[in-house]
GROMACS .gro file of C-alpha atoms in nm:
model
  111
    1MET     CA    1  -2.818   1.925   1.810
    2GLY     CA    2  -2.613   1.682   2.012
    3ASP     CA    3  -2.424   1.706   2.338
    4THR     CA    4  -2.085   1.864   2.393
    5VAL     CA    5  -1.812   1.638   2.261
    6THR     CA    6  -1.486   1.575   2.444
    7LEU     CA    7  -1.221   1.434   2.216
    8SER     CA    8  -0.949   1.198   2.327
    9GLU     CA    9  -0.594   1.325   2.283
   10ASP     CA   10  -0.457   0.980   2.198
   11LEU     CA   11  -0.659   0.891   1.890
   12PRO     CA   12  -0.471   0.672   1.643
   13ALA     CA   13  -0.408   0.810   1.296
   14GLY     CA   14  -0.594   0.676   0.996
   15PRO     CA   15  -0.917   0.480   0.962
   16LEU     CA   16  -0.917   0.350   1.320
   17GLY     CA   17  -0.898   0.702   1.460
   18LEU     CA   18  -1.180   0.816   1.232
   19LEU     CA   19  -1.394   0.525   1.348
   20GLN     CA   20  -1.327   0.611   1.712
   21LEU     CA   21  -1.418   0.975   1.642
   22ALA     CA   22  -1.734   0.861   1.464
   23ASP     CA   23  -1.835   0.660   1.769
   24THR     CA   24  -1.774   0.960   1.995
   25PHE     CA   25  -1.983   1.191   1.777
   26HIS     CA   26  -2.257   0.929   1.739
   27ARG     CA   27  -2.286   0.892   2.118
   28ALA     CA   28  -2.313   1.272   2.142
   29GLY     CA   29  -2.602   1.275   1.896
   30TYR     CA   30  -2.421   1.384   1.581
   31VAL     CA   31  -2.549   1.089   1.381
   32LYS     CA   32  -2.504   1.232   1.029
   33LEU     CA   33  -2.150   1.348   1.102
   34ALA     CA   34  -2.068   1.009   1.251
   35GLY     CA   35  -2.203   0.836   0.940
   36SER     CA   36  -1.989   1.057   0.717
   37MET     CA   37  -1.683   0.985   0.928
   38ARG     CA   38  -1.744   0.612   0.901
   39ARG     CA   39  -1.763   0.644   0.521
   40TRP     CA   40  -1.440   0.847   0.520
   41ALA     CA   41  -1.272   0.577   0.728
   42ASP     CA   42  -1.386   0.311   0.481
   43GLU     CA   43  -1.262   0.520   0.187
   44LEU     CA   44  -0.927   0.579   0.354
   45ALA     CA   45  -0.885   0.210   0.432
   46ALA     CA   46  -0.972   0.120   0.070
   47ALA     CA   47  -0.723   0.378  -0.063
   48ARG     CA   48  -0.450   0.239   0.161
   49GLU     CA   49  -0.527  -0.114   0.042
   50ARG     CA   50  -0.506  -0.004  -0.323
   51ARG     CA   51  -0.174   0.168  -0.253
   52ASN     CA   52  -0.039  -0.143  -0.082
   53GLN     CA   53  -0.139  -0.354  -0.382
   54HIS     CA   54   0.041  -0.121  -0.624
   55GLU     CA   55   0.369  -0.083  -0.435
   56PRO     CA   56   0.504  -0.428  -0.527
   57LEU     CA   57   0.419  -0.365  -0.892
   58GLN     CA   58   0.609  -0.038  -0.877
   59VAL     CA   59   0.911  -0.221  -0.735
   60ALA     CA   60   0.893  -0.471  -1.022
   61ALA     CA   61   0.875  -0.191  -1.280
   62ARG     CA   62   1.169  -0.002  -1.124
   63TYR     CA   63   1.372  -0.325  -1.110
   64ALA     CA   64   1.300  -0.403  -1.477
   65ASP     CA   65   1.410  -0.050  -1.571
   66TRP     CA   66   1.720  -0.083  -1.354
   67LEU     CA   67   1.814  -0.416  -1.515
   68LYS     CA   68   1.784  -0.264  -1.860
   69ALA     CA   69   1.974   0.054  -1.771
   70ASN     CA   70   2.256  -0.146  -1.614
   71GLY     CA   71   2.269  -0.423  -1.872
   72ARG     CA   72   2.218  -0.686  -1.604
   73GLY     CA   73   2.038  -1.017  -1.596
   74THR     CA   74   1.821  -1.100  -1.301
   75SER     CA   75   1.905  -1.311  -1.000
   76PHE     CA   76   1.797  -1.296  -0.639
   77SER     CA   77   2.145  -1.174  -0.548
   78THR     CA   78   2.123  -0.893  -0.805
   79PHE     CA   79   1.777  -0.795  -0.679
   80VAL     CA   80   1.894  -0.771  -0.317
   81ASN     CA   81   2.260  -0.673  -0.334
   82GLU     CA   82   2.283  -0.456  -0.644
   83PHE     CA   83   1.931  -0.320  -0.692
   84GLY     CA   84   1.910  -0.287  -0.314
   85TYR     CA   85   1.577  -0.441  -0.218
   86GLN     CA   86   1.640  -0.500   0.152
   87GLU     CA   87   1.291  -0.571   0.286
   88ALA     CA   88   1.225  -0.883   0.495
   89ASP     CA   89   0.998  -1.021   0.222
   90ALA     CA   90   1.269  -1.005  -0.048
   91SER     CA   91   1.266  -1.377  -0.129
   92LYS     CA   92   0.887  -1.391  -0.148
   93VAL     CA   93   0.867  -1.074  -0.361
   94TYR     CA   94   1.140  -1.200  -0.595
   95GLN     CA   95   0.989  -1.546  -0.646
   96ASN     CA   96   0.621  -1.452  -0.654
   97LEU     CA   97   0.628  -1.112  -0.820
   98ILE     CA   98   0.956  -1.016  -0.982
   99LEU     CA   99   1.018  -1.333  -1.182
  100PRO     CA  100   0.659  -1.358  -1.315
  101ALA     CA  101   0.654  -0.983  -1.394
  102LEU     CA  102   0.983  -1.002  -1.584
  103GLN     CA  103   0.856  -1.304  -1.778
  104LEU     CA  104   0.538  -1.118  -1.864
  105LEU     CA  105   0.739  -0.816  -1.983
  106GLU     CA  106   0.963  -1.042  -2.190
  107ASP     CA  107   0.664  -1.214  -2.346
  108PHE     CA  108   0.499  -0.880  -2.420
  109HIS     CA  109   0.808  -0.719  -2.575
  110GLY     CA  110   0.903  -1.036  -2.758
  111ARG     CA  111   0.590  -1.022  -2.974
   0.00000   0.00000   0.00000
Protein backbone atom coordinates (compact mmCIF):
# COMPACT_ATOMS: atom_id res chain seq x y z
CA MET A 1 0.00 0.00 0.00
CA GLY A 2 1.00 3.62 -0.26
CA ASP A 3 2.05 6.24 2.25
CA THR A 4 -0.22 8.20 4.56
CA VAL A 5 -2.05 10.89 2.63
CA THR A 6 -2.56 14.42 3.94
CA LEU A 7 -5.31 16.22 2.09
CA SER A 8 -5.39 19.94 1.50
CA GLU A 9 -8.34 21.78 3.02
CA ASP A 10 -8.58 24.24 0.14
CA LEU A 11 -9.19 21.94 -2.81
CA PRO A 12 -11.32 23.49 -5.54
CA ALA A 13 -14.63 21.84 -6.35
CA GLY A 14 -15.12 19.92 -9.56
CA PRO A 15 -12.67 18.36 -12.01
CA LEU A 16 -9.71 20.48 -10.93
CA GLY A 17 -10.07 19.37 -7.32
CA LEU A 18 -10.32 15.74 -8.40
CA LEU A 19 -7.16 16.10 -10.46
CA GLN A 20 -5.32 17.63 -7.52
CA LEU A 21 -6.52 14.78 -5.29
CA ALA A 22 -5.42 12.27 -7.91
CA ASP A 23 -1.94 13.79 -7.93
CA THR A 24 -1.79 13.61 -4.13
CA PHE A 25 -2.83 9.95 -4.07
CA HIS A 26 -0.48 9.10 -6.94
CA ARG A 27 2.49 10.60 -5.09
CA ALA A 28 1.49 8.53 -2.04
CA GLY A 29 1.55 5.34 -4.09
CA TYR A 30 -2.17 4.86 -4.68
CA VAL A 31 -1.75 4.61 -8.43
CA LYS A 32 -5.00 2.79 -9.27
CA LEU A 33 -7.09 5.15 -7.15
CA ALA A 34 -5.36 8.13 -8.75
CA GLY A 35 -6.11 6.75 -12.21
CA SER A 36 -9.77 6.30 -11.32
CA MET A 37 -9.94 9.84 -9.96
CA ARG A 38 -8.45 11.20 -13.17
CA ARG A 39 -11.11 9.35 -15.18
CA TRP A 40 -13.83 10.72 -12.89
CA ALA A 41 -12.46 14.23 -13.40
CA ASP A 42 -12.56 13.75 -17.17
CA GLU A 43 -16.13 12.41 -16.99
CA LEU A 44 -17.23 15.30 -14.81
CA ALA A 45 -15.65 17.85 -17.15
CA ALA A 46 -17.34 16.19 -20.15
CA ALA A 47 -20.72 16.19 -18.36
CA ARG A 48 -20.36 19.88 -17.53
CA GLU A 49 -19.48 20.64 -21.16
CA ARG A 50 -22.56 18.75 -22.38
CA ARG A 51 -24.73 20.64 -19.89
CA ASN A 52 -23.27 23.96 -21.02
CA GLN A 53 -24.03 23.09 -24.64
CA HIS A 54 -27.66 22.26 -23.83
CA GLU A 55 -28.49 25.29 -21.70
CA PRO A 56 -28.77 27.73 -24.64
CA LEU A 57 -31.02 25.28 -26.46
CA GLN A 58 -33.24 25.07 -23.40
CA VAL A 59 -33.47 28.88 -23.33
CA ALA A 60 -34.50 28.87 -27.00
CA ALA A 61 -37.19 26.23 -26.36
CA ARG A 62 -38.56 28.10 -23.32
CA TYR A 63 -38.60 31.35 -25.31
CA ALA A 64 -40.46 29.73 -28.21
CA ASP A 65 -43.04 28.35 -25.77
CA TRP A 66 -43.32 31.74 -24.07
CA LEU A 67 -43.87 33.52 -27.40
CA LYS A 68 -46.64 31.10 -28.30
CA ALA A 69 -48.30 31.25 -24.87
CA ASN A 70 -48.24 35.05 -24.89
CA GLY A 71 -49.16 35.53 -28.53
CA ARG A 72 -46.05 37.60 -29.13
CA GLY A 73 -43.72 37.99 -32.07
CA THR A 74 -40.02 37.98 -31.47
CA SER A 75 -37.68 40.93 -31.18
CA PHE A 76 -34.53 41.50 -29.19
CA SER A 77 -36.47 43.86 -26.93
CA THR A 78 -39.12 41.19 -26.29
CA PHE A 79 -36.43 38.59 -25.56
CA VAL A 80 -34.70 40.82 -23.00
CA ASN A 81 -37.43 43.00 -21.51
CA GLU A 82 -40.51 40.79 -21.58
CA PHE A 83 -39.15 37.24 -21.58
CA GLY A 84 -36.47 38.45 -19.17
CA TYR A 85 -33.20 37.12 -20.55
CA GLN A 86 -30.77 39.41 -18.71
CA GLU A 87 -27.42 37.69 -19.26
CA ALA A 88 -24.45 39.65 -20.61
CA ASP A 89 -24.48 37.55 -23.79
CA ALA A 90 -28.12 38.41 -24.64
CA SER A 91 -27.36 40.00 -28.03
CA LYS A 92 -25.10 37.13 -29.08
CA VAL A 93 -27.59 34.48 -27.90
CA TYR A 94 -30.49 36.23 -29.64
CA GLN A 95 -28.70 36.69 -32.98
CA ASN A 96 -26.80 33.40 -33.12
CA LEU A 97 -29.20 31.01 -31.41
CA ILE A 98 -32.71 32.33 -30.88
CA LEU A 99 -33.39 33.63 -34.38
CA PRO A 100 -32.01 30.51 -36.15
CA ALA A 101 -33.85 28.21 -33.70
CA LEU A 102 -37.15 30.02 -34.23
CA GLN A 103 -36.68 29.84 -38.00
CA LEU A 104 -35.97 26.13 -37.76
CA LEU A 105 -39.10 25.59 -35.65
CA GLU A 106 -41.16 27.62 -38.12
CA ASP A 107 -39.80 25.62 -41.04
CA PHE A 108 -40.46 22.35 -39.23
CA HIS A 109 -44.03 23.21 -38.19
CA GLY A 110 -44.79 24.83 -41.53
CA ARG A 111 -44.42 21.52 -43.38
